[in-house]
C-alpha positions as YAML, in Angstrom:
chain: A
units: angstrom
residues:
- id: 1
  name: MET
  ca: [9.42, 19.61, 24.25]
- id: 2
  name: GLU
  ca: [12.62, 16.85, 25.35]
- id: 3
  name: PRO
  ca: [14.34, 14.56, 23.74]
- id: 4
  name: ARG
  ca: [13.61, 11.54, 25.51]
- id: 5
  name: ASN
  ca: [17.39, 9.09, 25.39]
- id: 6
  name: ASN
  ca: [16.21, 6.41, 27.11]
- id: 7
  name: THR
  ca: [15.45, 4.39, 23.95]
- id: 8
  name: HIS
  ca: [15.00, 1.01, 25.52]
- id: 9
  name: LEU
  ca: [11.52, 2.97, 27.08]
- id: 10
  name: LEU
  ca: [10.58, 4.48, 23.52]
- id: 11
  name: GLU
  ca: [6.99, 2.76, 21.44]
- id: 12
  name: PHE
  ca: [6.22, 4.55, 19.06]
- id: 13
  name: VAL
  ca: [2.05, 4.23, 17.77]
- id: 14
  name: LEU
  ca: [1.95, 2.60, 14.33]
- id: 15
  name: LEU
  ca: [-1.26, 4.42, 13.21]
- id: 16
  name: GLY
  ca: [-2.02, 2.46, 9.93]
- id: 17
  name: PHE
  ca: [-5.72, 1.59, 7.99]
- id: 18
  name: SER
  ca: [-9.33, 2.89, 10.32]
- id: 19
  name: GLN
  ca: [-9.90, 2.57, 13.31]
- id: 20
  name: ASP
  ca: [-13.27, 1.67, 12.94]
- id: 21
  name: PRO
  ca: [-14.00, -1.21, 15.67]
- id: 22
  name: ASP
  ca: [-16.39, -2.21, 12.66]
- id: 23
  name: LEU
  ca: [-13.82, -2.81, 10.17]
- id: 24
  name: GLN
  ca: [-10.23, -3.75, 12.22]
- id: 25
  name: PRO
  ca: [-11.21, -8.02, 11.51]
- id: 26
  name: VAL
  ca: [-12.49, -6.83, 7.93]
- id: 27
  name: THR
  ca: [-8.30, -5.71, 7.52]
- id: 28
  name: CYS
  ca: [-7.67, -8.59, 9.71]
- id: 29
  name: GLY
  ca: [-9.19, -11.31, 7.61]
- id: 30
  name: LEU
  ca: [-7.90, -9.72, 4.00]
- id: 31
  name: PHE
  ca: [-4.59, -8.96, 5.06]
- id: 32
  name: LEU
  ca: [-4.63, -12.96, 6.40]
- id: 33
  name: SER
  ca: [-5.57, -13.59, 2.32]
- id: 34
  name: MET
  ca: [-3.30, -11.69, 1.43]
- id: 35
  name: TYR
  ca: [-0.82, -12.70, 3.28]
- id: 36
  name: LEU
  ca: [-1.47, -17.00, 2.74]
- id: 37
  name: ILE
  ca: [-1.10, -16.73, -0.69]
- id: 38
  name: THR
  ca: [2.31, -14.71, -0.70]
- id: 39
  name: VAL
  ca: [3.71, -17.29, 1.43]
- id: 40
  name: VAL
  ca: [2.31, -20.18, -0.10]
- id: 41
  name: GLY
  ca: [2.53, -18.77, -4.02]
- id: 42
  name: ASN
  ca: [6.05, -18.21, -3.73]
- id: 43
  name: LEU
  ca: [7.26, -21.37, -1.52]
- id: 44
  name: LEU
  ca: [5.09, -23.31, -4.47]
- id: 45
  name: ILE
  ca: [7.07, -21.75, -7.10]
- id: 46
  name: ILE
  ca: [10.91, -22.56, -4.86]
- id: 47
  name: LEU
  ca: [9.60, -26.26, -4.45]
- id: 48
  name: THR
  ca: [8.82, -26.94, -8.30]
- id: 49
  name: ILE
  ca: [11.92, -25.67, -9.45]
- id: 50
  name: ILE
  ca: [13.40, -27.14, -6.76]
- id: 51
  name: ALA
  ca: [12.01, -30.55, -7.58]
- id: 52
  name: ASP
  ca: [12.29, -29.96, -11.30]
- id: 53
  name: ALA
  ca: [15.43, -30.24, -12.91]
- id: 54
  name: SER
  ca: [15.09, -28.98, -16.23]
- id: 55
  name: LEU
  ca: [14.38, -25.58, -14.21]
- id: 56
  name: HIS
  ca: [17.83, -25.10, -13.65]
- id: 57
  name: THR
  ca: [18.96, -23.01, -15.00]
- id: 58
  name: PRO
  ca: [20.09, -19.15, -13.53]
- id: 59
  name: MET
  ca: [17.28, -18.17, -14.97]
- id: 60
  name: TYR
  ca: [14.87, -19.90, -12.54]
- id: 61
  name: PHE
  ca: [17.41, -19.50, -9.74]
- id: 62
  name: PHE
  ca: [17.18, -16.26, -9.35]
- id: 63
  name: LEU
  ca: [13.38, -16.46, -9.57]
- id: 64
  name: SER
  ca: [13.68, -18.43, -6.42]
- id: 65
  name: ASN
  ca: [15.99, -16.03, -4.66]
- id: 66
  name: LEU
  ca: [13.43, -13.93, -5.70]
- id: 67
  name: SER
  ca: [10.65, -15.60, -4.43]
- id: 68
  name: PHE
  ca: [12.36, -15.96, -1.35]
- id: 69
  name: VAL
  ca: [12.90, -12.45, -0.92]
- id: 70
  name: ASP
  ca: [9.38, -11.96, -1.43]
- id: 71
  name: ILE
  ca: [8.48, -14.24, 1.60]
- id: 72
  name: CYS
  ca: [10.50, -12.40, 3.95]
- id: 73
  name: PHE
  ca: [9.71, -8.95, 2.79]
- id: 74
  name: THR
  ca: [6.13, -9.70, 3.84]
- id: 75
  name: SER
  ca: [6.66, -11.02, 6.43]
- id: 76
  name: THR
  ca: [8.78, -8.21, 7.85]
- id: 77
  name: THR
  ca: [5.20, -6.22, 8.11]
- id: 78
  name: VAL
  ca: [2.31, -8.51, 7.43]
- id: 79
  name: PRO
  ca: [2.04, -10.78, 10.73]
- id: 80
  name: LYS
  ca: [2.94, -7.43, 13.36]
- id: 81
  name: MET
  ca: [-0.18, -5.61, 11.96]
- id: 82
  name: LEU
  ca: [-2.25, -8.99, 12.17]
- id: 83
  name: VAL
  ca: [-1.09, -9.05, 15.85]
- id: 84
  name: ASN
  ca: [-1.54, -5.50, 16.89]
- id: 85
  name: ILE
  ca: [-5.45, -5.63, 15.78]
- id: 86
  name: GLN
  ca: [-6.05, -9.01, 17.16]
- id: 87
  name: THR
  ca: [-4.54, -7.64, 20.78]
- id: 88
  name: LYS
  ca: [-6.57, -4.36, 19.96]
- id: 89
  name: ARG
  ca: [-2.89, -2.29, 20.24]
- id: 90
  name: GLU
  ca: [-1.16, -0.26, 18.11]
- id: 91
  name: THR
  ca: [2.41, 0.38, 19.82]
- id: 92
  name: ILE
  ca: [5.56, -1.51, 18.68]
- id: 93
  name: SER
  ca: [8.81, -1.01, 20.83]
- id: 94
  name: TYR
  ca: [12.02, 1.03, 19.96]
- id: 95
  name: ALA
  ca: [13.98, -2.09, 19.53]
- id: 96
  name: ASP
  ca: [11.77, -4.10, 17.84]
- id: 97
  name: CYS
  ca: [10.63, -0.98, 15.80]
- id: 98
  name: ILE
  ca: [15.00, -1.06, 14.11]
- id: 99
  name: THR
  ca: [14.80, -4.35, 13.70]
- id: 100
  name: GLN
  ca: [11.29, -4.24, 11.52]
- id: 101
  name: MET
  ca: [12.84, -1.31, 9.74]
- id: 102
  name: TYR
  ca: [16.32, -3.19, 9.16]
- id: 103
  name: PHE
  ca: [14.52, -5.92, 7.76]
- id: 104
  name: PHE
  ca: [12.55, -4.09, 5.65]
- id: 105
  name: LEU
  ca: [14.95, -2.94, 4.35]
- id: 106
  name: ILE
  ca: [16.99, -5.71, 3.32]
- id: 107
  name: PHE
  ca: [14.94, -7.08, 1.54]
- id: 108
  name: VAL
  ca: [12.82, -4.03, -0.41]
- id: 109
  name: GLU
  ca: [16.91, -4.03, -2.01]
- id: 110
  name: LEU
  ca: [16.83, -7.34, -2.22]
- id: 111
  name: ASP
  ca: [13.84, -7.34, -4.71]
- id: 112
  name: ASN
  ca: [15.21, -4.56, -6.62]
- id: 113
  name: PHE
  ca: [18.63, -5.91, -7.12]
- id: 114
  name: LEU
  ca: [17.44, -9.05, -8.17]
- id: 115
  name: LEU
  ca: [15.22, -7.56, -10.57]
- id: 116
  name: ALA
  ca: [18.40, -6.27, -12.37]
- id: 117
  name: VAL
  ca: [20.10, -9.41, -12.11]
- id: 118
  name: MET
  ca: [17.75, -10.87, -13.77]
- id: 119
  name: ALA
  ca: [17.17, -8.35, -16.31]
- id: 120
  name: TYR
  ca: [21.02, -8.87, -17.12]
- id: 121
  name: ASP
  ca: [20.32, -12.62, -17.73]
- id: 122
  name: ARG
  ca: [17.84, -12.18, -19.57]
- id: 123
  name: TYR
  ca: [19.82, -9.78, -21.85]
- id: 124
  name: VAL
  ca: [22.53, -12.47, -22.39]
- id: 125
  name: ALA
  ca: [19.77, -14.84, -23.19]
- id: 126
  name: ILE
  ca: [18.78, -12.62, -26.19]
- id: 127
  name: CYS
  ca: [21.52, -10.77, -27.04]
- id: 128
  name: HIS
  ca: [24.61, -13.26, -26.49]
- id: 129
  name: PRO
  ca: [22.42, -16.44, -26.88]
- id: 130
  name: LEU
  ca: [26.16, -18.50, -28.14]
- id: 131
  name: HIS
  ca: [27.93, -17.28, -25.45]
- id: 132
  name: TYR
  ca: [25.37, -17.66, -22.48]
- id: 133
  name: THR
  ca: [25.67, -20.60, -20.84]
- id: 134
  name: ILE
  ca: [29.32, -20.16, -19.88]
- id: 135
  name: ILE
  ca: [28.31, -16.16, -19.19]
- id: 136
  name: MET
  ca: [25.61, -16.86, -16.82]
- id: 137
  name: ASN
  ca: [27.33, -20.16, -15.00]
- id: 138
  name: HIS
  ca: [26.99, -21.54, -11.78]
- id: 139
  name: ARG
  ca: [28.63, -19.95, -10.30]
- id: 140
  name: LEU
  ca: [28.66, -15.59, -11.58]
- id: 141
  name: CYS
  ca: [25.02, -16.42, -10.67]
- id: 142
  name: ARG
  ca: [25.86, -17.46, -7.22]
- id: 143
  name: PHE
  ca: [28.38, -14.30, -6.91]
- id: 144
  name: LEU
  ca: [25.42, -12.48, -8.20]
- id: 145
  name: VAL
  ca: [23.33, -12.82, -6.18]
- id: 146
  name: LEU
  ca: [25.12, -12.89, -2.12]
- id: 147
  name: VAL
  ca: [26.65, -9.14, -4.00]
- id: 148
  name: CYS
  ca: [22.57, -8.78, -3.59]
- id: 149
  name: TRP
  ca: [22.82, -9.38, -0.05]
- id: 150
  name: ILE
  ca: [25.25, -7.92, 0.57]
- id: 151
  name: VAL
  ca: [24.59, -4.57, -0.04]
- id: 152
  name: SER
  ca: [21.40, -4.71, 1.07]
- id: 153
  name: VAL
  ca: [22.84, -6.14, 4.68]
- id: 154
  name: LEU
  ca: [25.40, -3.82, 4.40]
- id: 155
  name: HIS
  ca: [22.95, -0.62, 3.42]
- id: 156
  name: ALA
  ca: [20.11, -1.52, 5.99]
- id: 157
  name: LEU
  ca: [22.93, -1.40, 8.56]
- id: 158
  name: LEU
  ca: [23.45, 1.89, 8.46]
- id: 159
  name: GLN
  ca: [20.51, 3.08, 8.22]
- id: 160
  name: SER
  ca: [19.37, 1.48, 11.05]
- id: 161
  name: MET
  ca: [22.57, 2.53, 12.90]
- id: 162
  name: MET
  ca: [22.18, 6.26, 12.23]
- id: 163
  name: VAL
  ca: [18.07, 5.84, 13.27]
- id: 164
  name: SER
  ca: [19.68, 5.07, 15.92]
- id: 165
  name: GLN
  ca: [21.50, 7.51, 17.30]
- id: 166
  name: LEU
  ca: [18.62, 9.89, 17.04]
- id: 167
  name: SER
  ca: [17.02, 10.82, 20.37]
- id: 168
  name: PHE
  ca: [13.18, 11.29, 19.89]
- id: 169
  name: CYS
  ca: [10.24, 12.91, 21.51]
- id: 170
  name: THR
  ca: [6.87, 11.95, 23.20]
- id: 171
  name: ASP
  ca: [4.86, 12.39, 19.60]
- id: 172
  name: LEU
  ca: [5.86, 9.03, 18.14]
- id: 173
  name: GLU
  ca: [2.79, 8.19, 15.62]
- id: 174
  name: ILE
  ca: [3.83, 6.32, 12.72]
- id: 175
  name: PRO
  ca: [0.96, 7.22, 9.86]
- id: 176
  name: HIS
  ca: [1.54, 3.23, 8.53]
- id: 177
  name: PHE
  ca: [0.93, -0.15, 9.30]
- id: 178
  name: PHE
  ca: [5.47, -0.87, 9.63]
- id: 179
  name: CYS
  ca: [8.56, 1.25, 10.74]
- id: 180
  name: GLU
  ca: [8.86, 2.58, 7.50]
- id: 181
  name: LEU
  ca: [12.61, 4.97, 7.84]
- id: 182
  name: ASN
  ca: [11.96, 8.23, 6.01]
- id: 183
  name: GLN
  ca: [8.42, 8.51, 8.88]
- id: 184
  name: VAL
  ca: [10.63, 7.49, 11.42]
- id: 185
  name: ALA
  ca: [13.30, 10.04, 10.88]
- id: 186
  name: GLN
  ca: [11.27, 12.51, 10.94]
- id: 187
  name: LEU
  ca: [9.42, 11.60, 14.24]
- id: 188
  name: ALA
  ca: [13.21, 12.23, 15.82]
- id: 189
  name: CYS
  ca: [13.69, 15.30, 17.70]
- id: 190
  name: SER
  ca: [17.54, 15.76, 17.00]
- id: 191
  name: ASP
  ca: [19.28, 16.99, 13.90]
- id: 192
  name: THR
  ca: [18.86, 14.86, 10.69]
- id: 193
  name: PHE
  ca: [20.23, 16.47, 7.97]
- id: 194
  name: ILE
  ca: [22.54, 13.85, 7.56]
- id: 195
  name: ASN
  ca: [20.03, 11.14, 8.01]
- id: 196
  name: ASP
  ca: [18.68, 12.95, 5.00]
- id: 197
  name: VAL
  ca: [21.68, 13.23, 3.12]
- id: 198
  name: VAL
  ca: [22.55, 9.44, 3.34]
- id: 199
  name: MET
  ca: [19.10, 8.11, 3.40]
- id: 200
  name: TYR
  ca: [18.07, 10.48, -0.81]
- id: 201
  name: PHE
  ca: [22.29, 9.00, -1.45]
- id: 202
  name: ALA
  ca: [20.96, 5.97, -0.97]
- id: 203
  name: LEU
  ca: [18.10, 6.43, -2.75]
- id: 204
  name: VAL
  ca: [19.54, 7.49, -5.87]
- id: 205
  name: VAL
  ca: [22.07, 4.60, -6.50]
- id: 206
  name: LEU
  ca: [20.24, 1.73, -4.99]
- id: 207
  name: ALA
  ca: [17.22, 2.20, -7.14]
- id: 208
  name: ILE
  ca: [18.72, 4.20, -9.65]
- id: 209
  name: VAL
  ca: [21.21, 2.66, -10.97]
- id: 210
  name: PRO
  ca: [19.52, -0.89, -10.46]
- id: 211
  name: LEU
  ca: [16.51, 1.02, -12.88]
- id: 212
  name: SER
  ca: [18.99, 1.90, -15.25]
- id: 213
  name: GLY
  ca: [20.62, -1.14, -15.52]
- id: 214
  name: ILE
  ca: [16.92, -2.86, -16.49]
- id: 215
  name: LEU
  ca: [16.33, -0.01, -18.97]
- id: 216
  name: TYR
  ca: [19.62, -0.55, -20.32]
- id: 217
  name: SER
  ca: [19.53, -3.77, -20.87]
- id: 218
  name: TYR
  ca: [15.90, -3.73, -21.93]
- id: 219
  name: TYR
  ca: [17.31, -1.31, -24.22]
- id: 220
  name: LYS
  ca: [19.49, -3.73, -26.11]
- id: 221
  name: ILE
  ca: [17.20, -7.19, -26.04]
- id: 222
  name: VAL
  ca: [14.76, -4.60, -28.09]
- id: 223
  name: SER
  ca: [17.10, -3.85, -30.06]
- id: 224
  name: SER
  ca: [17.72, -7.59, -30.43]
- id: 225
  name: ILE
  ca: [14.37, -8.05, -31.01]
- id: 226
  name: ARG
  ca: [13.63, -5.29, -33.14]
- id: 227
  name: ALA
  ca: [16.72, -7.60, -35.67]
- id: 228
  name: MET
  ca: [15.28, -10.27, -35.60]
- id: 229
  name: SER
  ca: [14.07, -12.09, -39.36]
- id: 230
  name: THR
  ca: [11.05, -14.40, -38.25]
- id: 231
  name: ALA
  ca: [7.76, -12.80, -36.18]
- id: 232
  name: GLN
  ca: [8.30, -16.44, -34.37]
- id: 233
  name: GLY
  ca: [11.81, -15.62, -33.02]
- id: 234
  name: LYS
  ca: [9.98, -12.39, -31.90]
- id: 235
  name: TYR
  ca: [7.59, -13.90, -30.16]
- id: 236
  name: LYS
  ca: [9.75, -16.22, -28.43]
- id: 237
  name: ALA
  ca: [12.58, -13.96, -27.87]
- id: 238
  name: PHE
  ca: [10.03, -11.18, -26.02]
- id: 239
  name: SER
  ca: [7.95, -13.89, -24.08]
- id: 240
  name: THR
  ca: [10.51, -14.89, -22.06]
- id: 241
  name: CYS
  ca: [10.88, -11.62, -20.78]
- id: 242
  name: ALA
  ca: [6.92, -10.84, -20.49]
- id: 243
  name: SER
  ca: [7.46, -11.88, -17.42]
- id: 244
  name: HIS
  ca: [10.18, -10.44, -15.86]
- id: 245
  name: LEU
  ca: [8.61, -7.00, -17.68]
- id: 246
  name: SER
  ca: [5.17, -7.31, -15.85]
- id: 247
  name: VAL
  ca: [7.09, -7.96, -12.06]
- id: 248
  name: VAL
  ca: [9.49, -5.15, -12.73]
- id: 249
  name: SER
  ca: [6.56, -2.78, -13.57]
- id: 250
  name: SER
  ca: [4.47, -3.34, -11.16]
- id: 251
  name: PHE
  ca: [7.41, -3.51, -8.39]
- id: 252
  name: TYR
  ca: [8.60, 0.11, -9.86]
- id: 253
  name: CYS
  ca: [4.82, 1.60, -10.31]
- id: 254
  name: THR
  ca: [3.96, 0.92, -7.33]
- id: 255
  name: GLY
  ca: [7.02, 2.12, -4.67]
- id: 256
  name: LEU
  ca: [6.52, 4.93, -7.39]
- id: 257
  name: GLY
  ca: [3.58, 5.90, -6.72]
- id: 258
  name: VAL
  ca: [3.93, 5.27, -2.45]
- id: 259
  name: TYR
  ca: [6.63, 8.63, -2.75]
- id: 260
  name: LEU
  ca: [4.15, 10.34, -5.41]
- id: 261
  name: SER
  ca: [0.15, 9.58, -2.83]
- id: 262
  name: SER
  ca: [3.27, 11.01, 0.14]
- id: 263
  name: ALA
  ca: [4.23, 13.96, -1.49]
- id: 264
  name: ALA
  ca: [1.00, 14.62, -2.78]
- id: 265
  name: SER
  ca: [-0.90, 13.96, 1.00]
- id: 266
  name: HIS
  ca: [-0.77, 14.97, 3.86]
- id: 267
  name: SER
  ca: [-3.54, 11.99, 4.90]
- id: 268
  name: SER
  ca: [-1.39, 9.04, 6.69]
- id: 269
  name: GLN
  ca: [-4.90, 6.57, 5.04]
- id: 270
  name: ALA
  ca: [-4.00, 7.30, 1.84]
- id: 271
  name: SER
  ca: [-0.02, 6.55, 2.43]
- id: 272
  name: ALA
  ca: [-0.81, 3.39, 4.54]
- id: 273
  name: THR
  ca: [-3.38, 2.86, 1.32]
- id: 274
  name: ALA
  ca: [-0.41, 2.78, -0.58]
- id: 275
  name: SER
  ca: [2.75, 1.48, 1.07]
- id: 276
  name: VAL
  ca: [0.05, -1.95, 0.73]
- id: 277
  name: MET
  ca: [0.35, -2.16, -3.05]
- id: 278
  name: TYR
  ca: [4.09, -2.34, -3.13]
- id: 279
  name: THR
  ca: [4.81, -4.13, 0.13]
- id: 280
  name: VAL
  ca: [2.15, -7.26, 0.06]
- id: 281
  name: VAL
  ca: [-0.16, -7.03, -3.42]
- id: 282
  name: THR
  ca: [2.57, -7.30, -5.92]
- id: 283
  name: PRO
  ca: [4.56, -9.94, -3.87]
- id: 284
  name: MET
  ca: [1.35, -11.52, -3.56]
- id: 285
  name: LEU
  ca: [0.98, -11.16, -7.57]
- id: 286
  name: ASN
  ca: [4.59, -12.71, -7.80]
- id: 287
  name: PRO
  ca: [3.95, -16.00, -8.11]
- id: 288
  name: PHE
  ca: [0.81, -15.65, -10.12]
- id: 289
  name: ILE
  ca: [2.59, -13.51, -13.02]
- id: 290
  name: TYR
  ca: [5.18, -16.37, -13.71]
- id: 291
  name: SER
  ca: [2.49, -19.48, -13.05]
- id: 292
  name: LEU
  ca: [0.57, -18.08, -15.12]
- id: 293
  name: ARG
  ca: [2.73, -16.11, -18.29]
- id: 294
  name: ASN
  ca: [5.63, -19.05, -18.27]
- id: 295
  name: LYS
  ca: [4.70, -22.66, -20.01]
- id: 296
  name: ASP
  ca: [7.69, -24.30, -18.11]
- id: 297
  name: VAL
  ca: [6.40, -23.32, -14.23]
- id: 298
  name: LYS
  ca: [2.98, -23.95, -15.30]
- id: 299
  name: GLY
  ca: [3.95, -27.73, -16.42]
- id: 300
  name: SER
  ca: [5.90, -27.19, -14.07]
- id: 301
  name: LEU
  ca: [4.09, -26.41, -10.97]
- id: 302
  name: LYS
  ca: [1.01, -28.83, -12.50]
- id: 303
  name: ARG
  ca: [3.35, -32.38, -12.27]
- id: 304
  name: LEU
  ca: [4.16, -31.51, -8.87]
- id: 305
  name: LEU
  ca: [0.42, -30.80, -7.45]
- id: 306
  name: VAL
  ca: [-0.46, -33.61, -9.64]
- id: 307
  name: GLY
  ca: [2.08, -36.24, -8.28]
- id: 308
  name: LYS
  ca: [1.40, -35.29, -4.77]
- id: 309
  name: LEU
  ca: [-2.09, -35.77, -5.21]
...
């Protein structure tokens, strides 16, 4: 099979989920509902933090950034899938596929880095409470978020440019509902050795390093909590981390589940279903986790909604 270099003419086929016409309206309704819940829930978190001066702290500054990233993260994949279902088209152009891949990589890495930064914030708050306001000043918080953006953008740009150098054949079916980096690279007719090396090296550096930082932060946090003399102090310290721990567990467990399911099964249906968990479900659940398990956010959210009514 001859490679095709006319990339502007290429179209990829997104296999997505069931091709049964009877299930398409159900799938569309389900994903539209989850998308709207994600957008509205995360917007409420952002507006609540902006409106309530008592939430203008480093922890909630990072949370508002995480909520913004979650909205963008979901928006890179779900709207295109909904359009394809409504128009009964399964294709995505080469340019749109590379663009979708680029923004998806940016926001998935930002989620990863922001969770690590939030773990560091909790570490400083619990292990160095007397120096918290000095260490976690506004300048450092903005700098940390800026670094997260720069690294994520550069990584996404590198991966997207490397994929754009590949040649593709006529078999361009992607067993997902979006253009996933590894799946697109596997469709190439040209040699992908360099792409694979860079991809897996980046996976180690950009996933393992932040996860190691999170684990180390919580190791120090647990050590500090165990050293506290009162049960009330232990409970208060742990309660400030509960929401973040829930989000971290959800993000990494679902992400790990995607790769394990892909390795264990060659079914495109199973792979696409597993991907839904960390691309759609996790961003949708984050606002509920923070609003239901955080008294400050819950109280501010109630005041915001009551004030609007």
